[in-house]
mmCIF file of C-alpha atoms in Angstrom:
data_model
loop_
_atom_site.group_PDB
_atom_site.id
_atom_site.type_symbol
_atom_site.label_atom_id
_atom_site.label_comp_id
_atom_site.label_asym_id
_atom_site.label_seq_id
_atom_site.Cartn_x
_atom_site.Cartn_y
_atom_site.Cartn_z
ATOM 1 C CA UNK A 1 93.436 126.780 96.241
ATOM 2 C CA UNK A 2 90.121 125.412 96.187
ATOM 3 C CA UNK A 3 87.144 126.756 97.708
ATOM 4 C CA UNK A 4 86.955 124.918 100.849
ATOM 5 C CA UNK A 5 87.720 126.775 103.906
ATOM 6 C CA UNK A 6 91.650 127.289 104.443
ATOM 7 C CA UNK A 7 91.523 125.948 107.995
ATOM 8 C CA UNK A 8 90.109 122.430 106.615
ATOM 9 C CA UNK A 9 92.830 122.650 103.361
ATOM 10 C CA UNK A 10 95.276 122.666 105.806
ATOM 11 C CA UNK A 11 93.981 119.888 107.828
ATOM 12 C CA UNK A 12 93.860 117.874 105.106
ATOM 13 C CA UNK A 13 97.334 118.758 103.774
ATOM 14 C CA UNK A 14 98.740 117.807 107.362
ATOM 15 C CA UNK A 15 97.645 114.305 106.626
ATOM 16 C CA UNK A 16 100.548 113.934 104.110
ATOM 17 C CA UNK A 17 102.658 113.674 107.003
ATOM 18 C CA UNK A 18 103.495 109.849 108.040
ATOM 19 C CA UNK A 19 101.662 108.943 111.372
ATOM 20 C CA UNK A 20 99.432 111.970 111.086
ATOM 21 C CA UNK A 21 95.356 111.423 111.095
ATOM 22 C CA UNK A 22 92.301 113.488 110.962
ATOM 23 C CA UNK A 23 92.533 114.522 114.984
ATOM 24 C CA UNK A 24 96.482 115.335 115.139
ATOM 25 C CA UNK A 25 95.788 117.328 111.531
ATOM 26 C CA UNK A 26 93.337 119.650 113.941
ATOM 27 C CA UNK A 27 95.087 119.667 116.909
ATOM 28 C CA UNK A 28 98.269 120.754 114.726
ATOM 29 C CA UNK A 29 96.796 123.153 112.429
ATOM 30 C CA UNK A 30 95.136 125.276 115.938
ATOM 31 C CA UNK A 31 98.585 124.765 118.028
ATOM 32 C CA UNK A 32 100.049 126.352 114.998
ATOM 33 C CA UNK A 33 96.963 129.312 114.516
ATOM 34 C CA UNK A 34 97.102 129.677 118.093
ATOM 35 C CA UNK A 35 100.007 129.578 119.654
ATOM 36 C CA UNK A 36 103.066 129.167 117.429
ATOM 37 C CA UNK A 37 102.301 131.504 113.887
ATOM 38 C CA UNK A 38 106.394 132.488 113.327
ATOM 39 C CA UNK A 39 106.645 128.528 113.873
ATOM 40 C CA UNK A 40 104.224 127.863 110.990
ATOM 41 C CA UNK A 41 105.524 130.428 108.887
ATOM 42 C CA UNK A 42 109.299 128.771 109.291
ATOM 43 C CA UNK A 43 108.172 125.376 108.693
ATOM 44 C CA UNK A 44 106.134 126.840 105.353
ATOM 45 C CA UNK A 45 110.004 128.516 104.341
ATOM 46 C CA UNK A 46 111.990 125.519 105.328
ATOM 47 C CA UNK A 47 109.356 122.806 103.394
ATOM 48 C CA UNK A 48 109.166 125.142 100.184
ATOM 49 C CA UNK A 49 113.581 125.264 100.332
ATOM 50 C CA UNK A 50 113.779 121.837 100.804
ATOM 51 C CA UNK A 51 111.877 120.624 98.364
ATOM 52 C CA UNK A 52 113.304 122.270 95.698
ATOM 53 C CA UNK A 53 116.625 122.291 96.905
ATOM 54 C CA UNK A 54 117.590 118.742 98.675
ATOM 55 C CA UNK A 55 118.410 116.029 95.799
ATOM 56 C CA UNK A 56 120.589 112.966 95.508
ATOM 57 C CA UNK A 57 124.362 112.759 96.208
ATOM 58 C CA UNK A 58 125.926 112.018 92.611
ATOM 59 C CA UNK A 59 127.866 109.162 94.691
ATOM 60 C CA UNK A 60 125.934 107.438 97.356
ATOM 61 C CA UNK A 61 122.215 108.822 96.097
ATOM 62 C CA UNK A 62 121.669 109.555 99.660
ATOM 63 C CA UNK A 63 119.360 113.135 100.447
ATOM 64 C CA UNK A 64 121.633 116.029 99.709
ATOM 65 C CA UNK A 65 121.497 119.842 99.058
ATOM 66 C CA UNK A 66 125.038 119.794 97.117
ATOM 67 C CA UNK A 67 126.454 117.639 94.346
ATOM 68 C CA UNK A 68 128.078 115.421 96.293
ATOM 69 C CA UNK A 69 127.003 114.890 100.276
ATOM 70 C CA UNK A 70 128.963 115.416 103.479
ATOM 71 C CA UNK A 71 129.761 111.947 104.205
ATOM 72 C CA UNK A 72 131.208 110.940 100.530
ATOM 73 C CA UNK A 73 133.098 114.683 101.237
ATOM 74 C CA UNK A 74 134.356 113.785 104.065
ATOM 75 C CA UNK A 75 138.196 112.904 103.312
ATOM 76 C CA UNK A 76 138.804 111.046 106.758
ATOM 77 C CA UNK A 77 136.305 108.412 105.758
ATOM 78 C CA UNK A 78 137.799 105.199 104.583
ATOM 79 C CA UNK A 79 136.617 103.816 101.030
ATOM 80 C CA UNK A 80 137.875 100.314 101.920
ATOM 81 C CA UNK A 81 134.368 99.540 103.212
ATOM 82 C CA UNK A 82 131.095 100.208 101.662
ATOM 83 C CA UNK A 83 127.883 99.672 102.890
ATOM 84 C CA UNK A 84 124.557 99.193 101.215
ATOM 85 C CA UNK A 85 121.568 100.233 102.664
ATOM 86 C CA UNK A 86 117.655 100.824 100.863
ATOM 87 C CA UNK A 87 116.959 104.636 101.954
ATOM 88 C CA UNK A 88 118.272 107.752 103.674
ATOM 89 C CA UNK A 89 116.449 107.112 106.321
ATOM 90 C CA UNK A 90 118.735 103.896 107.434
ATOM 91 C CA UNK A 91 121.891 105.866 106.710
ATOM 92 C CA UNK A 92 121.246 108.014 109.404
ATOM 93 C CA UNK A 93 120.560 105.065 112.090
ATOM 94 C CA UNK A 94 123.334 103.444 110.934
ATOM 95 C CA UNK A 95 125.626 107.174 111.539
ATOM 96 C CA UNK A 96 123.617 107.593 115.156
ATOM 97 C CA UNK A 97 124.192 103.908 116.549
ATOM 98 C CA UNK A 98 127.228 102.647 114.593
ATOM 99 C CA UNK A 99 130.771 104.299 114.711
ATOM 100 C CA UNK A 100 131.435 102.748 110.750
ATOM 101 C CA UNK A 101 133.634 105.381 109.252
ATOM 102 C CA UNK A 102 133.478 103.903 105.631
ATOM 103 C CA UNK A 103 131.123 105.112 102.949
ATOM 104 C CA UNK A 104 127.842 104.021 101.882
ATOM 105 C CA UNK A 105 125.709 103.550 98.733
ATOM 106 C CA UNK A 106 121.763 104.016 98.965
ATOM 107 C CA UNK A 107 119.494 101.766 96.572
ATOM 108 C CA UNK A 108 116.076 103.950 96.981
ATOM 109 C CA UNK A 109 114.573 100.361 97.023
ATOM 110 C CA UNK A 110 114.565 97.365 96.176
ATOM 111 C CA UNK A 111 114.667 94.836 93.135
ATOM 112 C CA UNK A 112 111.067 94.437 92.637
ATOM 113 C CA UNK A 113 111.365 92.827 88.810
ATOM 114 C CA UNK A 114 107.283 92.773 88.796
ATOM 115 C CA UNK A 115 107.178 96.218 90.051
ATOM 116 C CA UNK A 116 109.971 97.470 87.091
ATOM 117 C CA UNK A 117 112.405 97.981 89.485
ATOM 118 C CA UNK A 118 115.205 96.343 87.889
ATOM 119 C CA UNK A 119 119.241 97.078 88.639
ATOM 120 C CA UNK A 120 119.187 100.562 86.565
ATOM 121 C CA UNK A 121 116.340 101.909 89.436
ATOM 122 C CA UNK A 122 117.851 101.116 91.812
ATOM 123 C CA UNK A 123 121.604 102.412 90.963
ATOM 124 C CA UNK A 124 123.852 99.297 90.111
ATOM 125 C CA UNK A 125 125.636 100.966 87.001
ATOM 126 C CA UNK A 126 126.226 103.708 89.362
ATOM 127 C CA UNK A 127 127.618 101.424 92.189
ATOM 128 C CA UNK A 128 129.576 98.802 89.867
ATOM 129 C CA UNK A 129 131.335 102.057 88.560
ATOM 130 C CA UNK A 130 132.303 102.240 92.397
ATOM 131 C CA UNK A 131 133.010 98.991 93.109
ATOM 132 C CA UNK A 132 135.289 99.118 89.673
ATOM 133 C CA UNK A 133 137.372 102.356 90.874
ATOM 134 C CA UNK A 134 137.703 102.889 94.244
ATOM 135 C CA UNK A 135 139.254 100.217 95.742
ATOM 136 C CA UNK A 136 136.451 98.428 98.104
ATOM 137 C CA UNK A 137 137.772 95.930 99.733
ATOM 138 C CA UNK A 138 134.708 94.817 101.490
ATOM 139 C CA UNK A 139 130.785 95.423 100.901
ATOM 140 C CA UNK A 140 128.565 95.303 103.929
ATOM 141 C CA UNK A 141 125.136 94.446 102.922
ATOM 142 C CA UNK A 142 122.519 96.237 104.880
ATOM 143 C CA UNK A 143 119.321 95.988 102.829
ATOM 144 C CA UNK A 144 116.396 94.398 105.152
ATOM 145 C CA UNK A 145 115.540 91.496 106.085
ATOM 146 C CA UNK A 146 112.732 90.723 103.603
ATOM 147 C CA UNK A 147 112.150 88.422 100.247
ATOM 148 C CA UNK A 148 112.973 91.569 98.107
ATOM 149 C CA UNK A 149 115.652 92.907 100.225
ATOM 150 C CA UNK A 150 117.328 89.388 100.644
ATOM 151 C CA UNK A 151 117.302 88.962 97.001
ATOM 152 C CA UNK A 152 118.771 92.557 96.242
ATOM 153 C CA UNK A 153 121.199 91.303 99.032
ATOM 154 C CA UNK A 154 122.215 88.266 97.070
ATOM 155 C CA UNK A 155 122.243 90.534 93.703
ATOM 156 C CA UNK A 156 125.117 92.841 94.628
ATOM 157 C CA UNK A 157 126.836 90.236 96.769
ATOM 158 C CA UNK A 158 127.455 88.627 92.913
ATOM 159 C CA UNK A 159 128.314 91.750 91.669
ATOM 160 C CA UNK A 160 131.042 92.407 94.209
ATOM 161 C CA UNK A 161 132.313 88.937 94.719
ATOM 162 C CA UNK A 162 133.017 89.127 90.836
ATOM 163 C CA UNK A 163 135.278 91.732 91.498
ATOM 164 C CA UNK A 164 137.331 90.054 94.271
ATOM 165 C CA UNK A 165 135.410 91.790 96.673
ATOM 166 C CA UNK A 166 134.814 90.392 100.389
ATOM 167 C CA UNK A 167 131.270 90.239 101.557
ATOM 168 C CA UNK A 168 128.748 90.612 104.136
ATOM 169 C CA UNK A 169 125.551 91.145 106.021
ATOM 170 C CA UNK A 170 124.794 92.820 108.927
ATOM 171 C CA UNK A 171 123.311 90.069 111.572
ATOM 172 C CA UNK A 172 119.827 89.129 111.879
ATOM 173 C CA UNK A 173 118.782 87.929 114.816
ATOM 174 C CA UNK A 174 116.920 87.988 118.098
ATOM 175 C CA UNK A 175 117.049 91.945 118.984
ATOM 176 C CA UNK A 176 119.028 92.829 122.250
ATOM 177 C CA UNK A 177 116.488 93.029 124.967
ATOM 178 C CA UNK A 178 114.018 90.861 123.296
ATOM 179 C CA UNK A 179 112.832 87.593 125.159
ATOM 180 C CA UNK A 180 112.818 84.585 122.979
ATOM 181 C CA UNK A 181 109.179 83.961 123.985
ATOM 182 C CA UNK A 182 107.707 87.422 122.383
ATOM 183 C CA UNK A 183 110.265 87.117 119.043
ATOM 184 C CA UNK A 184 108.353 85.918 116.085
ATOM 185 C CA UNK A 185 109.044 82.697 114.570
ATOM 186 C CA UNK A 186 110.658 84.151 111.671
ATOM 187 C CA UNK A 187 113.334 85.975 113.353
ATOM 188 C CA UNK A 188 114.031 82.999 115.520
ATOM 189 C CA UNK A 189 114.337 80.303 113.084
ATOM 190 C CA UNK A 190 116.814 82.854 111.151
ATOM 191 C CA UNK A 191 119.049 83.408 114.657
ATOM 192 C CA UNK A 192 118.830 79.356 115.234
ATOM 193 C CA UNK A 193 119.964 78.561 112.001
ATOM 194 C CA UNK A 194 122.457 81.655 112.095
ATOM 195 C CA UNK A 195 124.255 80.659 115.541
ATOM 196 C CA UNK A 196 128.076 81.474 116.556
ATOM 197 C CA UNK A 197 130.507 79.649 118.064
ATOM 198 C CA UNK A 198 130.791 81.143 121.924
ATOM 199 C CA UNK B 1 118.745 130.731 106.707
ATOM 200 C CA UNK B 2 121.598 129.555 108.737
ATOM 201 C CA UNK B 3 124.186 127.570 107.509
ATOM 202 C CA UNK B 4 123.217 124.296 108.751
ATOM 203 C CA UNK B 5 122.358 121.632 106.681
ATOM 204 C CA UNK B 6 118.807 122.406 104.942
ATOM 205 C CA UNK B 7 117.542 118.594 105.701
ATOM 206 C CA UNK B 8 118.394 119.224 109.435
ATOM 207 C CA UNK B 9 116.104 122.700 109.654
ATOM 208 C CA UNK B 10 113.373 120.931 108.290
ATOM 209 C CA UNK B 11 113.390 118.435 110.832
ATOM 210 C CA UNK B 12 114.004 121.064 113.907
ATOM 211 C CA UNK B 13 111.562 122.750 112.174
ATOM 212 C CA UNK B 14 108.800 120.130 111.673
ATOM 213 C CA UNK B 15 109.269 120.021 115.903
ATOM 214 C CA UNK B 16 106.824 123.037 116.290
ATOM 215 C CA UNK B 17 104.215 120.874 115.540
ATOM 216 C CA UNK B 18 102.546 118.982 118.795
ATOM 217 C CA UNK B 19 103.615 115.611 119.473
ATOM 218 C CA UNK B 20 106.211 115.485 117.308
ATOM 219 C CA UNK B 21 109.372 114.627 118.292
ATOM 220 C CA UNK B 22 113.042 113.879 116.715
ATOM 221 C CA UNK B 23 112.492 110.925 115.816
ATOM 222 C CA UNK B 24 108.908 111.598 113.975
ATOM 223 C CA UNK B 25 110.797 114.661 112.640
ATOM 224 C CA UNK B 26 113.146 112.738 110.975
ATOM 225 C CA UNK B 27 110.860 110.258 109.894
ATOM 226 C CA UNK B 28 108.266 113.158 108.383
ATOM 227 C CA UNK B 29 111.006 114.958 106.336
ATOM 228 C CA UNK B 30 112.524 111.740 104.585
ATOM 229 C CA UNK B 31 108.723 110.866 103.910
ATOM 230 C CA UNK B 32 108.301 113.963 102.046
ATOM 231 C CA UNK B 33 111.558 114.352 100.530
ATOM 232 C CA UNK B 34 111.006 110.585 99.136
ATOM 233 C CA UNK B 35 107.996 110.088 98.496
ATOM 234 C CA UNK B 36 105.803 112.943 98.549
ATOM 235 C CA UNK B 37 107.360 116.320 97.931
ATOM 236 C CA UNK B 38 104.228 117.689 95.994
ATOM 237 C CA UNK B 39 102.397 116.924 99.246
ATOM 238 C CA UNK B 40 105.250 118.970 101.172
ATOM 239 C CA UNK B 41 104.888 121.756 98.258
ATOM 240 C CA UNK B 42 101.536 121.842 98.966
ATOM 241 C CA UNK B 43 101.811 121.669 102.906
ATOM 242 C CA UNK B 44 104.236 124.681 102.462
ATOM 243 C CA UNK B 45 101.524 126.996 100.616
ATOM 244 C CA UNK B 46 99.179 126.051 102.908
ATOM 245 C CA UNK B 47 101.177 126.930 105.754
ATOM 246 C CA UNK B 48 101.742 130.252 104.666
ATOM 247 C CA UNK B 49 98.315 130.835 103.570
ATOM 248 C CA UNK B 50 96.741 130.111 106.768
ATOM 249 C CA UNK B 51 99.256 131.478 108.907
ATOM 250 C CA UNK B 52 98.583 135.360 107.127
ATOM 251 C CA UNK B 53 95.154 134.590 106.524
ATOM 252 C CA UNK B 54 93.196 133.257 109.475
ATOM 253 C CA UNK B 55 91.979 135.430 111.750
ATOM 254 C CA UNK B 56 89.511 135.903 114.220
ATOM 255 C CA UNK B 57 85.992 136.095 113.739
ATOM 256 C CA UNK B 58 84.628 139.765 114.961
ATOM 257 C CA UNK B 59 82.086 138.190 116.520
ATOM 258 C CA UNK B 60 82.963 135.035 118.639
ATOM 259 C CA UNK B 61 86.208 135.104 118.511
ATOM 260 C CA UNK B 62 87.175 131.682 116.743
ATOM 261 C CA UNK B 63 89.738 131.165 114.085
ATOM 262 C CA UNK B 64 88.365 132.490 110.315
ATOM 263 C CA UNK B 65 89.389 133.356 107.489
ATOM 264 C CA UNK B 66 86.344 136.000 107.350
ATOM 265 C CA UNK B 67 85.762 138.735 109.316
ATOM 266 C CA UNK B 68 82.749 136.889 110.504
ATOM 267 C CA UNK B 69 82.552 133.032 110.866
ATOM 268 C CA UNK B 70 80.445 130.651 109.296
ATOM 269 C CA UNK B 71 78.528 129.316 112.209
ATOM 270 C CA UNK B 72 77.924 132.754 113.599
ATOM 271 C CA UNK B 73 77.315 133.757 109.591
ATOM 272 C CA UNK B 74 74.493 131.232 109.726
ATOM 273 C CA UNK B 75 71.250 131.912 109.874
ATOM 274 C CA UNK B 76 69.470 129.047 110.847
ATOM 275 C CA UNK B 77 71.674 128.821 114.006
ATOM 276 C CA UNK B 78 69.522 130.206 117.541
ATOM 277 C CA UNK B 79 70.627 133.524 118.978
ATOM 278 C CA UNK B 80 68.825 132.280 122.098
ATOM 279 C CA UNK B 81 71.807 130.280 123.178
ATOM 280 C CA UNK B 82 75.181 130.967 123.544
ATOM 281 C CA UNK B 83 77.823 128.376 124.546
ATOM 282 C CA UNK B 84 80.999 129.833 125.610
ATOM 283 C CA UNK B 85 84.434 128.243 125.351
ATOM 284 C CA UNK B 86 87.912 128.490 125.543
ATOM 285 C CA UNK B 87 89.355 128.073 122.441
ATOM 286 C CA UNK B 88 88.454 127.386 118.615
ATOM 287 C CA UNK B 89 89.499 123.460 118.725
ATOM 288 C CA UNK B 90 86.476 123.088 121.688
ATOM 289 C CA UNK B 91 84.109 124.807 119.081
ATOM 290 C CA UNK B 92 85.160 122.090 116.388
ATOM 291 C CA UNK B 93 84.782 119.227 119.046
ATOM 292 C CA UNK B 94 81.337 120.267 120.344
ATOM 293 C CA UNK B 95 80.053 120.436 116.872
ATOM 294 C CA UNK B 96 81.255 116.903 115.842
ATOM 295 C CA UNK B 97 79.806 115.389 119.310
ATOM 296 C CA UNK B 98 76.409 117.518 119.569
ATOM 297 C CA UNK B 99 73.999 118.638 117.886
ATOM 298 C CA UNK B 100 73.697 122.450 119.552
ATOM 299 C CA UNK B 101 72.183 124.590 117.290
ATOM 300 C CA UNK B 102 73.061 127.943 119.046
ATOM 301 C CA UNK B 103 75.880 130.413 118.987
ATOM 302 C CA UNK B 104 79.405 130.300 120.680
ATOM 303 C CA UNK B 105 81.642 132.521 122.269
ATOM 304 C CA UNK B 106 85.335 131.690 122.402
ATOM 305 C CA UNK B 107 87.484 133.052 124.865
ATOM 306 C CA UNK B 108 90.915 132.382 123.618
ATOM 307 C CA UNK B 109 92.513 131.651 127.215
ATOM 308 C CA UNK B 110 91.194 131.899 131.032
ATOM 309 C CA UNK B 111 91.195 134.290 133.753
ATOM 310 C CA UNK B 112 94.520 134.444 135.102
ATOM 311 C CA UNK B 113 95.362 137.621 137.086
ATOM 312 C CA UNK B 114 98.513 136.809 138.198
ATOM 313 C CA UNK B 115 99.741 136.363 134.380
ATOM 314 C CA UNK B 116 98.044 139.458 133.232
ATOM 315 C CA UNK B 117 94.992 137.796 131.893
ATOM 316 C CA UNK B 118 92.163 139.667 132.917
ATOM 317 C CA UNK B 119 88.066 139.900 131.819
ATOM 318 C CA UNK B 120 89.467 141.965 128.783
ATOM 319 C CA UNK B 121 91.777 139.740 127.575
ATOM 320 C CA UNK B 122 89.431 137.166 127.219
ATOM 321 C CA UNK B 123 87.339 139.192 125.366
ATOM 322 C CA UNK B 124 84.718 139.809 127.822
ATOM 323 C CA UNK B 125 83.630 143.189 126.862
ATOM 324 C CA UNK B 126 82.565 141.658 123.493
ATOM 325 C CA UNK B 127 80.580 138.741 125.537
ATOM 326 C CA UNK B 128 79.161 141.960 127.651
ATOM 327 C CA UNK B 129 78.099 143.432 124.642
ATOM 328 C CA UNK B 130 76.545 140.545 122.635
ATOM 329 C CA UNK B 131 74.597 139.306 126.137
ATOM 330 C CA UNK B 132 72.836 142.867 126.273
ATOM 331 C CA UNK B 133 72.369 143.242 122.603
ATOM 332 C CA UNK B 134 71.288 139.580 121.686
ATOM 333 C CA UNK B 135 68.340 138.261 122.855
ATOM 334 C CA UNK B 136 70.290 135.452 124.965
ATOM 335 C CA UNK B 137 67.848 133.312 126.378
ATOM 336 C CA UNK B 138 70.725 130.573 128.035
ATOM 337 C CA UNK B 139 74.371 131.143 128.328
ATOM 338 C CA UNK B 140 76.301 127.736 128.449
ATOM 339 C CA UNK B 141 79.395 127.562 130.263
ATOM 340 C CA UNK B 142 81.923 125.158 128.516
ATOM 341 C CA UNK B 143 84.867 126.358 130.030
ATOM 342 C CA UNK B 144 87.233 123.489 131.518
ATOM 343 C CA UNK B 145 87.144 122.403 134.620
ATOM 344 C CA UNK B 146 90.467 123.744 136.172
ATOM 345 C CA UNK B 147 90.931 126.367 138.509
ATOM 346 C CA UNK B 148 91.036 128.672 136.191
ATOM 347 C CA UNK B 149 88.520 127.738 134.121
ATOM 348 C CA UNK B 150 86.260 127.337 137.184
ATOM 349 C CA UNK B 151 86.887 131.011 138.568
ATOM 350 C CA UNK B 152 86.621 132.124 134.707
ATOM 351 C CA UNK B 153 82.716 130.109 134.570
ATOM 352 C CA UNK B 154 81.964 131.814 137.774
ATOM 353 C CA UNK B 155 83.165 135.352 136.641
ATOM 354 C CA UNK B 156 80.897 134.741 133.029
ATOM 355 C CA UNK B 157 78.032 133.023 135.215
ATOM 356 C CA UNK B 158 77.802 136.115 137.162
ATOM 357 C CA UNK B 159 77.997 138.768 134.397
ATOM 358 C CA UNK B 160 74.716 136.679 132.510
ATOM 359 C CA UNK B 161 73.094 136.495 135.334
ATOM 360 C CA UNK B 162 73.286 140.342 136.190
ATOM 361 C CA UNK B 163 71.282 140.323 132.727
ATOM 362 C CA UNK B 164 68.414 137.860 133.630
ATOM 363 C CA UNK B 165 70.328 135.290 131.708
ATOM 364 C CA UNK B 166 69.760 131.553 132.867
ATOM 365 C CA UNK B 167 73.127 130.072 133.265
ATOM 366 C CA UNK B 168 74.174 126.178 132.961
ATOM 367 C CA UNK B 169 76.828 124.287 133.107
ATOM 368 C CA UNK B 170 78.098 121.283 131.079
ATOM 369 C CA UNK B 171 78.035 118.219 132.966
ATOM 370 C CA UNK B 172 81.832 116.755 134.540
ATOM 371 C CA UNK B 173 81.515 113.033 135.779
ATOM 372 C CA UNK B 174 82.601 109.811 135.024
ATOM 373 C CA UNK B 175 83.371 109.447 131.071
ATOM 374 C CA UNK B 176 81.363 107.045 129.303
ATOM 375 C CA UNK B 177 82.922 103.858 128.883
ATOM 376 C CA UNK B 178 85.083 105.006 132.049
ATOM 377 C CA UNK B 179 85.259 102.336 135.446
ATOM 378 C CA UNK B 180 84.967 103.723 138.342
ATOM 379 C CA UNK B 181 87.906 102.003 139.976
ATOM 380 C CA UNK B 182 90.259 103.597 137.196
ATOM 381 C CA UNK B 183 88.620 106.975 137.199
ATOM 382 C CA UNK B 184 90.992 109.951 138.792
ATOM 383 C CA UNK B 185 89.748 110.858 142.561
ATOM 384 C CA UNK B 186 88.902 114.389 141.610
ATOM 385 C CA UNK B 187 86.571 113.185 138.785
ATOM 386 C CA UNK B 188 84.771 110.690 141.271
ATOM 387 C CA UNK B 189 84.267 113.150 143.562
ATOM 388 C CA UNK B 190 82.907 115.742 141.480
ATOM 389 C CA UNK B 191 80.525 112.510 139.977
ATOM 390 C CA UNK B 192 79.701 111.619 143.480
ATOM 391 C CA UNK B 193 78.954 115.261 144.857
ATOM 392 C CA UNK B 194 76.799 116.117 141.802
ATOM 393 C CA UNK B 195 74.489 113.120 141.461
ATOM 394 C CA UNK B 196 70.952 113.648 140.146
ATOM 395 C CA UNK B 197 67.729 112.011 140.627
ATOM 396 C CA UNK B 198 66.963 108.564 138.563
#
């Protein structure tokens, strides 16, 4: 550690957090110095374990401490429906606001050809093999709704549909609550174009 | 470590931190665990570090990592005034907004009798000791303006004044910037009460 003083190193390290500027970083690092040391000294432990210890399920490349996670574990989950969703983050929304009991498969991104993120980064051997074995018999696309998550959408949708496999996409759409007025034109060209029969 | 699921400690854990809640929790460890664990690695020996090796400063009682601080360390800083406070993030704001050049004193807290908070828990015999011993020419009382903070200006006021020791207080109005119709009745009142000549 450099020679700066430790109070302002750990300032500045607080800034790696997401949402986290230069006044939370100081009003964190003296909450924790004054007030909460055993909770600094837990979140030091738990950090340190879980970065060395949390990696990838070897089946849905979701966050996991073991091989494989809880959910592909998890014998009461059906494997007649798989769906695919970018990160981690959205298989956990998905889990809190959905009751889907199938199984999922997590890119870690997006096809982003110009980028070098082709079908190997983001895990298509890995889910074809899946798609090949297990007996999907539909694949719910849950990427998001933008020009490299639409065409990773489109992508797999081959891929399955190849196999005999049924299709399809979570809606897009106005969001519940929101007033037509105050929706962007984007979204609400997308839910015209995308209307149901009532 | 108990036998929940590492990934769902860290984010319990990340909730000692002010202002963060579950959902920032969640959102913080999948950050780190994605994208940045050697800015989590880092975090976590930083934690540690500070958390065994900041103290408090011998002399004015803020945080340090030295037995004495570096502002009260520095030499070109007056003895002649000392600006007392209660706690080390009210040192780090007054030196980012002013340009005092004297000495501080932080308390660490406010008279509270009824919690067991009394002159020498607060550190007063210290102050005592540094007013006699220092040369003092003002003593600036930056304490905030609650109750307790109040009695705890009048209790310090008194002690420097025993000494000879001219006593001032900062300034509570309207904020800059602030409208009067929008500005708290306690605030206005105080403004109103302590207007000055112009």
């Amino acid at each position: 550690m450099s020679g700066k003083p430790l109070l302002e190193q750990l300032m500045q390290a607080l800034r790696c957090l997401p949402g986290v500027g230069p006044r939370s970083a100081q009003r964190m690092a003296f909450h924790l110095l004054e007030r909460d040391r055993e909770g600094g000294r837990h979140l030091a432990r738990l950090l340190e374990a879980s970065m060395e210890r949390i990696g990838h399920c070897g089946r849905c490349r979701t966050l996991s401490e073991e091989a494989v996670c809880a959910l592909c574990a998890n014998p009461r989950r059906s494997d007649a429906q798989l769906c695919v969703v970018e990160s981690p983050a959205e298989v956990a929304a998905l889990e809190q606001a959905t009751d889907f009991g199938g199984r999922y498969f997590v890119l870690g991104g997006r096809l982003s050809p110009l980028d070098g993120i082709g079908p190997r980064e983001i895990g298509l051997d890995l889910l074809a093999r899946r798609l090949s074995e297990e007996g999907t018999e539909e694949l719910i696309l849950a990427t998001n709704p933008t020009v490299e998550g639409e065409a990773t959408a489109h992508y797999i949708g081959q891929m399955a549909r190849e196999r005999g496999i049924r299709v399809t996409r979570i809606a897009h759409g106005v969001p519940l609550g929101g007033e037509l007025e105050y929706v962007d034109g984007g979204t609400l060209s997308h839910a015209f174009a995308g209307r149901r029969d009532y």
